[in-house]
Coordinates of C-alpha atoms in Angstrom, one line a residue:
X1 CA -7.7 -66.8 175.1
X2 CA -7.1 -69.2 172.7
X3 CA -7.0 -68.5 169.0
X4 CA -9.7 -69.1 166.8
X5 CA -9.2 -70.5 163.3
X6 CA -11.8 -68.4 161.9
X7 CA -11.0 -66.8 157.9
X8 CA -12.5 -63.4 157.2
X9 CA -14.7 -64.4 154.3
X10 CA -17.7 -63.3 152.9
X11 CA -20.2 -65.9 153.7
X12 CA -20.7 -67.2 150.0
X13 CA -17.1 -68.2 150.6
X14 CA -18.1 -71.5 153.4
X15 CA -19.5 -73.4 150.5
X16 CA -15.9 -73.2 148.6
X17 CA -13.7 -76.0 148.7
X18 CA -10.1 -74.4 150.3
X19 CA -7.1 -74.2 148.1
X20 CA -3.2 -74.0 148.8
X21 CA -0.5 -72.1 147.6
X22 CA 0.3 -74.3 145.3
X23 CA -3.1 -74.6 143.7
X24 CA -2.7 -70.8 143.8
X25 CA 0.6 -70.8 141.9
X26 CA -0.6 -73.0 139.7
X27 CA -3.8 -71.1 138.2
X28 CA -1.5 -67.6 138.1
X29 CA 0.7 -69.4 135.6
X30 CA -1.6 -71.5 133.7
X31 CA -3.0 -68.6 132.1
X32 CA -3.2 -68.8 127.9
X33 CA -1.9 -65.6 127.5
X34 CA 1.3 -66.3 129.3
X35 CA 2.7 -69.4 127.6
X36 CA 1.3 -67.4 124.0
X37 CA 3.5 -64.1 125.0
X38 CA 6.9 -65.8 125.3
X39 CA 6.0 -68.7 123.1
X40 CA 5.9 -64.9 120.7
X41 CA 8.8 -63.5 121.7
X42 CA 10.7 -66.9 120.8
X43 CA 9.1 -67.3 117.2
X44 CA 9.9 -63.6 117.1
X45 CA 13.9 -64.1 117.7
X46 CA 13.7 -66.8 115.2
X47 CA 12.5 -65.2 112.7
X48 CA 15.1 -62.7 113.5
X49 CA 17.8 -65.1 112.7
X50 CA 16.3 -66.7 109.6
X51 CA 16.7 -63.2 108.3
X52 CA 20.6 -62.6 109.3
X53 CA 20.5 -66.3 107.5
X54 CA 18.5 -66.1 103.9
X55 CA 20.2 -67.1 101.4
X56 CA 19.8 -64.3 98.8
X57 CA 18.0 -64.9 95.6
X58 CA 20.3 -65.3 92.3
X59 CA 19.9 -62.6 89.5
X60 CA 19.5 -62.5 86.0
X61 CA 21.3 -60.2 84.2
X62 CA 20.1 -59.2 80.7
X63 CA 22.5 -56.8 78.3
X64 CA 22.5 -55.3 75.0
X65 CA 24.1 -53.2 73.2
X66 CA 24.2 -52.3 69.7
X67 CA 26.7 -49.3 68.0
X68 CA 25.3 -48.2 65.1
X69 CA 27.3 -47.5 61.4
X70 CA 29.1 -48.5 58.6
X71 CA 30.2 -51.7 58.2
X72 CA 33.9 -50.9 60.0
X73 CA 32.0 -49.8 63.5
X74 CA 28.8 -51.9 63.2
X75 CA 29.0 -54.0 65.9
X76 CA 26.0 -55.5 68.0
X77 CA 26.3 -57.7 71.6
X78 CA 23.3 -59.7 73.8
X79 CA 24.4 -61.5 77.3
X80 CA 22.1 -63.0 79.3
X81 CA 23.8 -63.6 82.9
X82 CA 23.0 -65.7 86.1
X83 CA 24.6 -64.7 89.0
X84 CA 24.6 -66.0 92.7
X85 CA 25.9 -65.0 95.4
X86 CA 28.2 -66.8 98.1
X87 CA 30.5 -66.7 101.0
X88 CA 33.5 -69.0 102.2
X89 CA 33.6 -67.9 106.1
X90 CA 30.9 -70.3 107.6
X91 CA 29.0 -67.1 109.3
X92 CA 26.3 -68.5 109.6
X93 CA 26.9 -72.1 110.5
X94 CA 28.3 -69.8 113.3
X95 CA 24.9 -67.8 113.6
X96 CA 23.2 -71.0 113.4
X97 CA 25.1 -72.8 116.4
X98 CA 24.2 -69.5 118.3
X99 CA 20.5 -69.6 118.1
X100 CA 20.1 -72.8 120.2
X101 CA 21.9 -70.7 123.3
X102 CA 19.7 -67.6 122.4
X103 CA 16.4 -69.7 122.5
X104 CA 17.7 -71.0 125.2
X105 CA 18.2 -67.8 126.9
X106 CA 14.6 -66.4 126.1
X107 CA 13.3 -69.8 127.8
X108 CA 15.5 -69.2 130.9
X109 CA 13.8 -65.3 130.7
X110 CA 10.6 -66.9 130.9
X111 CA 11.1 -69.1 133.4
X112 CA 12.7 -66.3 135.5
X113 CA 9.6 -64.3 135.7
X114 CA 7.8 -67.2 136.5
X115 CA 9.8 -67.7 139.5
X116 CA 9.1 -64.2 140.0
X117 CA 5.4 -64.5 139.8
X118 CA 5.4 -67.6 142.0
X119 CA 7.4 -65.5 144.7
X120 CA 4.9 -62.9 144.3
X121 CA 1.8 -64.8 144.3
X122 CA 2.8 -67.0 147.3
X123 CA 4.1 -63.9 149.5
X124 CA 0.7 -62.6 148.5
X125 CA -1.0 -65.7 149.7
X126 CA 0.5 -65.9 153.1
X127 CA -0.1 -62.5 153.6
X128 CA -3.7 -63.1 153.7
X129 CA -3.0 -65.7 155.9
X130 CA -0.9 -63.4 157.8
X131 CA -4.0 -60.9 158.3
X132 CA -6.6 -63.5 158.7
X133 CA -4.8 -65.1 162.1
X134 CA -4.7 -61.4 163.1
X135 CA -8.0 -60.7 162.9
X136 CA -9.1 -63.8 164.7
X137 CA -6.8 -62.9 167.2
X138 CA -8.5 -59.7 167.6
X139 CA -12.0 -61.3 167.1
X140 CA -11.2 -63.7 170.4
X141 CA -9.9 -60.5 172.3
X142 CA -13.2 -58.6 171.6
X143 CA -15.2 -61.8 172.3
X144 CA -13.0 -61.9 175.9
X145 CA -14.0 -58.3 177.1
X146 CA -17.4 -58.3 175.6
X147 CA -18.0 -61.4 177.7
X148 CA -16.2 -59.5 180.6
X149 CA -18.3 -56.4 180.5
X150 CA -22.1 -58.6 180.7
X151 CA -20.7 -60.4 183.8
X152 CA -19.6 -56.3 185.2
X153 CA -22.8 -55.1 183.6
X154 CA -24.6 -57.4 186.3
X155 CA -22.5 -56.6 189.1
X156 CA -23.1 -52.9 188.7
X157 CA -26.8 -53.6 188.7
X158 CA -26.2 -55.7 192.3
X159 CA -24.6 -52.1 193.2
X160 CA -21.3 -54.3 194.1
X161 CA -19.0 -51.8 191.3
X162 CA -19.4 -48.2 190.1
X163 CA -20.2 -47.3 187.0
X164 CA -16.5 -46.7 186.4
X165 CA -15.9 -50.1 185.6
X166 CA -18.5 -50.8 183.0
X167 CA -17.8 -47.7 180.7
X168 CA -13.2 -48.7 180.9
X169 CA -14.4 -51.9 179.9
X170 CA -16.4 -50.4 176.9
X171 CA -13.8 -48.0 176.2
X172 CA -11.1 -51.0 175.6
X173 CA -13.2 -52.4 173.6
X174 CA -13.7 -49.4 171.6
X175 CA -9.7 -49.2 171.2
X176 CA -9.9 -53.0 170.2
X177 CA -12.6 -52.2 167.9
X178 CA -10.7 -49.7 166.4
X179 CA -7.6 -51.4 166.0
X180 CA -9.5 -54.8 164.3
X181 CA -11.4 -52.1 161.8
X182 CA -7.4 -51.2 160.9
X183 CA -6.4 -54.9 160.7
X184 CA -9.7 -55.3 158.3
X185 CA -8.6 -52.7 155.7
X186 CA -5.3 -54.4 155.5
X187 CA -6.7 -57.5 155.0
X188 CA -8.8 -55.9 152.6
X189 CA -5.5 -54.5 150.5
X190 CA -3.9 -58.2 150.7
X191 CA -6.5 -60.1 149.3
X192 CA -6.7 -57.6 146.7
X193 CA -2.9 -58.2 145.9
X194 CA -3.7 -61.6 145.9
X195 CA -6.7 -61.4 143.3
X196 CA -4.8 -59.8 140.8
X197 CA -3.5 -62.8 140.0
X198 CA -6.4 -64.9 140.2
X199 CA -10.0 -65.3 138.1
X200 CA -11.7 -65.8 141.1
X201 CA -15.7 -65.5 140.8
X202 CA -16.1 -66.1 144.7
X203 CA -13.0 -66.1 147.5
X204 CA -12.5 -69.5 148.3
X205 CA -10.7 -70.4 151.9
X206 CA -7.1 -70.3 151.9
X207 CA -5.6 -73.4 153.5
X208 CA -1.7 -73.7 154.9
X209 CA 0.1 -72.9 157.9
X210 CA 1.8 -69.8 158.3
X211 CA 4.6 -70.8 160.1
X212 CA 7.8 -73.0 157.5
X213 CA 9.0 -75.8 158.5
X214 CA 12.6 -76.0 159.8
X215 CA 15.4 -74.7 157.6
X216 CA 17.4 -76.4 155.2
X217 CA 20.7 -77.1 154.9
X218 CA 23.1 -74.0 154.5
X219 CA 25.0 -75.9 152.1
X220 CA 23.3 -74.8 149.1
X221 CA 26.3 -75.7 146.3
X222 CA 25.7 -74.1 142.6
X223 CA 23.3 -71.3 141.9
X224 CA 21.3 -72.6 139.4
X225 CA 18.4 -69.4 139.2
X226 CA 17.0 -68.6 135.8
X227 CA 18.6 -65.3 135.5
X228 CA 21.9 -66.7 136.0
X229 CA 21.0 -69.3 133.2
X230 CA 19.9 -66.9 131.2
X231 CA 22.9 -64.6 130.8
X232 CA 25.0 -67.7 130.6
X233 CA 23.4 -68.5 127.3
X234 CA 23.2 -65.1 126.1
X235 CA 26.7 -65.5 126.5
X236 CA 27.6 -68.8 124.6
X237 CA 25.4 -67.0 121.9
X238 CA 27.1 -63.8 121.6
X239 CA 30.6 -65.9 121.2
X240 CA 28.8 -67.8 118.7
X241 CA 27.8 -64.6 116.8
X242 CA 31.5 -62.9 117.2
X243 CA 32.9 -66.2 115.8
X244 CA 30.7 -65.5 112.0
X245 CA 32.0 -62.2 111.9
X246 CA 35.8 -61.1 111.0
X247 CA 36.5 -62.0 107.5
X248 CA 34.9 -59.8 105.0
X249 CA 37.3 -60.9 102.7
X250 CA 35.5 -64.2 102.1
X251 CA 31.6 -63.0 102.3
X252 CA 29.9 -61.5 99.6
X253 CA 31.5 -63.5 96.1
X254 CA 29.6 -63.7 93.3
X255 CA 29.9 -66.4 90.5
X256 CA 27.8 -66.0 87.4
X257 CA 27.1 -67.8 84.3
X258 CA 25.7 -67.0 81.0
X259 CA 25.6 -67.2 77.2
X260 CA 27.0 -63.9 75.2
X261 CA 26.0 -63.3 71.3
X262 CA 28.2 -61.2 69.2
X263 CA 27.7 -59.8 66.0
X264 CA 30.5 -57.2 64.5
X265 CA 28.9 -57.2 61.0
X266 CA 30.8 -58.6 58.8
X267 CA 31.0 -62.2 61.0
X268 CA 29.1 -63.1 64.5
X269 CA 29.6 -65.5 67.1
X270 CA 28.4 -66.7 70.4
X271 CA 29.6 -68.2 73.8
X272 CA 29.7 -69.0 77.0
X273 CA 30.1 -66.1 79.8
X274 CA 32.1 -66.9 83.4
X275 CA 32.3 -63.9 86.0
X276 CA 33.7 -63.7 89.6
X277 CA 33.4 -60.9 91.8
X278 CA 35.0 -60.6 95.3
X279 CA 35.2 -57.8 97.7
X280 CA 38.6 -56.1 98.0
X281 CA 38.5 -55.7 101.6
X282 CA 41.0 -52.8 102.4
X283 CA 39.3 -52.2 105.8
X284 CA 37.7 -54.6 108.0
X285 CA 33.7 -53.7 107.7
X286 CA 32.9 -56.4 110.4
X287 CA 34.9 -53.9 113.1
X288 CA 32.1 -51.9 114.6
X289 CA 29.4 -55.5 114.6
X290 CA 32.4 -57.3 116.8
X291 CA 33.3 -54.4 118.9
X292 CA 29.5 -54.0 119.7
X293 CA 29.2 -57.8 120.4
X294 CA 32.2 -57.7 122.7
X295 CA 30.9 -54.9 124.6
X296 CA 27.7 -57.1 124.9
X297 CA 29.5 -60.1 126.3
X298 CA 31.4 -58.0 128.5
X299 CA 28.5 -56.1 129.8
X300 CA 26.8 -60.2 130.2
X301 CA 29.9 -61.5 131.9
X302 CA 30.1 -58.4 133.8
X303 CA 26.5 -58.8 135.1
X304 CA 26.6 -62.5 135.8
X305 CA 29.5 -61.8 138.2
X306 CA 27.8 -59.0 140.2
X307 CA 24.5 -61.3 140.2
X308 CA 26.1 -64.3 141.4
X309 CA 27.7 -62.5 144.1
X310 CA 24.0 -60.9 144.9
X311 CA 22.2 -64.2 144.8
X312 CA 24.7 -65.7 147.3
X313 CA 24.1 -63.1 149.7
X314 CA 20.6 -62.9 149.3
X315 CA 20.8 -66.7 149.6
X316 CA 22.9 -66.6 153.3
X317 CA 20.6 -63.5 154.4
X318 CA 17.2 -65.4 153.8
X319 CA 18.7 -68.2 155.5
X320 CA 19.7 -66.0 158.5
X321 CA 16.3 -64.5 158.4
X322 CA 14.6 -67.6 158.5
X323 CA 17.0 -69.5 161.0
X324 CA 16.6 -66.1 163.5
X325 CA 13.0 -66.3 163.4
X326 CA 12.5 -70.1 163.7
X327 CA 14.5 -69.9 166.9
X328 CA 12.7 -66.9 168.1
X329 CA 9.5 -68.7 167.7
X330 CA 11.1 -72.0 169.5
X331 CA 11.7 -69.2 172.6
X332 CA 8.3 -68.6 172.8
X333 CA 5.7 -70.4 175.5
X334 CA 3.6 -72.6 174.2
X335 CA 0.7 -71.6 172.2
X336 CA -1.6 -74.4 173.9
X337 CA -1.1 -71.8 177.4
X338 CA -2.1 -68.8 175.6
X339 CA -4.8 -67.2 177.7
X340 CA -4.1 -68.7 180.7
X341 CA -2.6 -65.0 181.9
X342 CA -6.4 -63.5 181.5
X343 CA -7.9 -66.2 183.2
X344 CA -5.5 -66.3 186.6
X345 CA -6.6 -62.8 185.9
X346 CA -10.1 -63.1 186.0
X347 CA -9.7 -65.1 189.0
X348 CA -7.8 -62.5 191.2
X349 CA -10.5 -59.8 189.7
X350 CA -13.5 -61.7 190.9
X351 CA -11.9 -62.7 194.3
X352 CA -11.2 -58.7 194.7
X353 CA -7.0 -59.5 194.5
X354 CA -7.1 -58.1 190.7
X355 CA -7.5 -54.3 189.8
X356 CA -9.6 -53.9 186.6
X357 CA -6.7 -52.3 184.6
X358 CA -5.0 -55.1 185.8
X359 CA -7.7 -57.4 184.2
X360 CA -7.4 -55.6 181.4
X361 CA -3.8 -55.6 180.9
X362 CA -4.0 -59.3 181.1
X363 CA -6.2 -59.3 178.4
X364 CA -4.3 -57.0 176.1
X365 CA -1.3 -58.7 177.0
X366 CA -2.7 -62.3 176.1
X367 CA -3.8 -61.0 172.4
X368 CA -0.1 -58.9 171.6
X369 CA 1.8 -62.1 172.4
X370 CA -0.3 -64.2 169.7
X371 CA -0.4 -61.0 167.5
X372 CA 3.8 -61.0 168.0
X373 CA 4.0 -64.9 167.6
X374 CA 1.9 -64.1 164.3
X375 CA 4.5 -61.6 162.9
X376 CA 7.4 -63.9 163.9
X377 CA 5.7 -66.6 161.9
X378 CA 5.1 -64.2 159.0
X379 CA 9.0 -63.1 159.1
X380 CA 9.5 -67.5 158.9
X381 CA 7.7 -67.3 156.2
X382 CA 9.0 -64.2 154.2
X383 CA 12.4 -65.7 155.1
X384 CA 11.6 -69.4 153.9
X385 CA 10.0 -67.7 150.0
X386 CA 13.1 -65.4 149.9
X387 CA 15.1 -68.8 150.3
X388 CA 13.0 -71.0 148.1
X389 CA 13.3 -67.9 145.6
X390 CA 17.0 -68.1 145.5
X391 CA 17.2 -71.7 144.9
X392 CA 14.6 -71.3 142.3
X393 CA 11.8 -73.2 144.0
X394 CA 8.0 -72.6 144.3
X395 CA 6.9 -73.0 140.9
X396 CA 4.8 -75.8 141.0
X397 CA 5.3 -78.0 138.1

């Protein structure tokens, strides 16, 4: 019974051109409102930091005052006073150098969840796949005992087998039946999983094998996934940010300038006007920002170690997965002598050496060991996306 490359599409599909994983991949990320969300959330951030960074505006300071009296206490005063302020720490050359790490960090985000939706959409895929080799599996097994049961229909009506016969064969083809319709609704509930990321107007054909190719290397050196990357920045950033802070004593001066009138009655003058103001920084205000900034970079390195040590092991148990199942396949017979169980089978039956259950059992057994091969080719696959995930691979470019 050999397997028949058949894809459970409607039949506006057959005029569709097929597409691959890739192609797949491809269309799920190329979507305007993807590259517009995080090309958001970076101008957002930025924004953020140009406001830690404005320079504030200078003031004008206008004053008057005038006592009024005899000529003793008479005394009037105008100052007009610019003032700007200024600040001798270099926080935020320090905020500056940090936002290159933090865009840096949202871009690594980004192209962590497009790894993420790769994975997903190209598990997706081959789960389709997955169902559609099933199903033509199951088609080819219904085809076999439908054929079966004509060629017993006319022996029954020759009178050489009992009705018995006819109505086991109909019954295992009800049970077949049965067990496609459950296949169908699966299939059914994957290509819907698949079309949520797609705009298909019609289902095109889906074109790739199921089964990977052989495994790579176990070697697989530095981790270099997008999450990793990303709390690596986030961590050169928050240094960055605990370096501008610490030194309250030489933010927030003040130097002003102006011109100052004076006129105490009996003679009058005018002048130039300096000021200076400094904080007197008794406490250190900046305590609470560092302490929350190391907690952050704590809580970052903290997380980077536990998903380093995660990735590697995911990375060594995919590659298990996929070496285990590879092999397995390898210790199977040969799909090219599928079927020929069914057909010694239906030789013994019609030379009266066979039993009908035993026919039947031949042909059940044919369509398991394809439906098993199928699942250990799934696993491969599973196995081989897991892999690819952890050395951030599959996103087309």
């Amino acid at each position: 019974m050999a397997l028949l490359g058949v894809l459970a599409l409607p039949q506006s599909a057959s005029a569709q051109s097929e597409v691959s994983v890739d192609e797949v991949v491809r269309a799920a990320l190329a979507r305007p409102d993807i590259e517009e969300r995080f090309s958001a959330r970076i101008a957002g951030a930025r924004a953020e930091v140009d406001e830690e960074l404005v320079i504030p505006m200078p003031t004008l300071e206008l004053a008057h005052e005038q006592v009024f009296g005899n000529a003793d206490v008479r005394n009037l005063e105008f100052s007009a006073l610019v003032e700007q302020s200024f600040d001798l720490s270099g926080w935020r050359a320090s905020l500056r150098e940090a936002w290159p790490h933090r865009e840096s960090a949202l871009r690594a985000a980004a192209q962590s969840w497009r790894l993420e939706v790769a994975t997903t959409v190209r598990e997706a895929f081959f789960r389709v796949r997955h169902h559609q080799e099933r199903m033509a599996v199951m088609d080819a097994w219904i085809a076999g005992l439908e054929r079966g049961l004509t060629g017993v229909q006319a022996r029954e009506a020759r009178g050489d087998v009992s009705a018995y016969q006819t109505r086991r064969i109909r019954r295992e083809i009800e049970l077949a039946t049965a067990r496609r319709a459950s296949e169908a609704a699966v299939l059914a509930e994957a290509w819907a999983n698949l079309e949520r990321w797609t705009t298909w107007e019609t289902r095109p054909r889906l074109r790739g094998d199921l089964q990977p190719t052989a495994a790579p290397s176990a070697e697989i050196g530095e981790l270099r996934r997008p999450k990793l990357e990303r709390l690596q920045h986030q961590k050169r950033a928050l240094r960055a940010e605990l370096d501008a802070w610490g030194s309250p004593f030489l933010r927030g001066w003040a130097l002003g300038a102006g011109y100052r009138y004076v006129d105490a009655g009996s003679s009058d003058g005018h002048g130039f006007l300096v000021t200076l103001a400094l904080p007197l920084a008794f406490w250190n205000t900046d305590a609470p920002r560092r302490e929350q900034l190391r907690a952050q970079h704590l809580e970052a390195s903290r997380e980077l170690a536990l998903l380093t040590s995660l990735a590697t092991r995911e990375h060594a148990a995919a590659q298990a997965r996929l070496e285990a199942a590879l092999r397995s396949l390898e210790a199977m017979s040969d799909p090219a002598h599928d079927g020929e169980l069914t057909r010694l089978a239906q030789v013994a039956f019609e030379a009266g050496e066979a039993t009908l259950p035993e026919l039947l059992d031949a042909f059940e057994s044919d369509a398991d060991l394809q439906l098993a091969r199928l699942d250990l080719q799934w696993e491969a696959r599973r196995a081989a996306i897991a892999l690819d995930r952890s050395r951030s691979l599959g996103v087309p470019q």
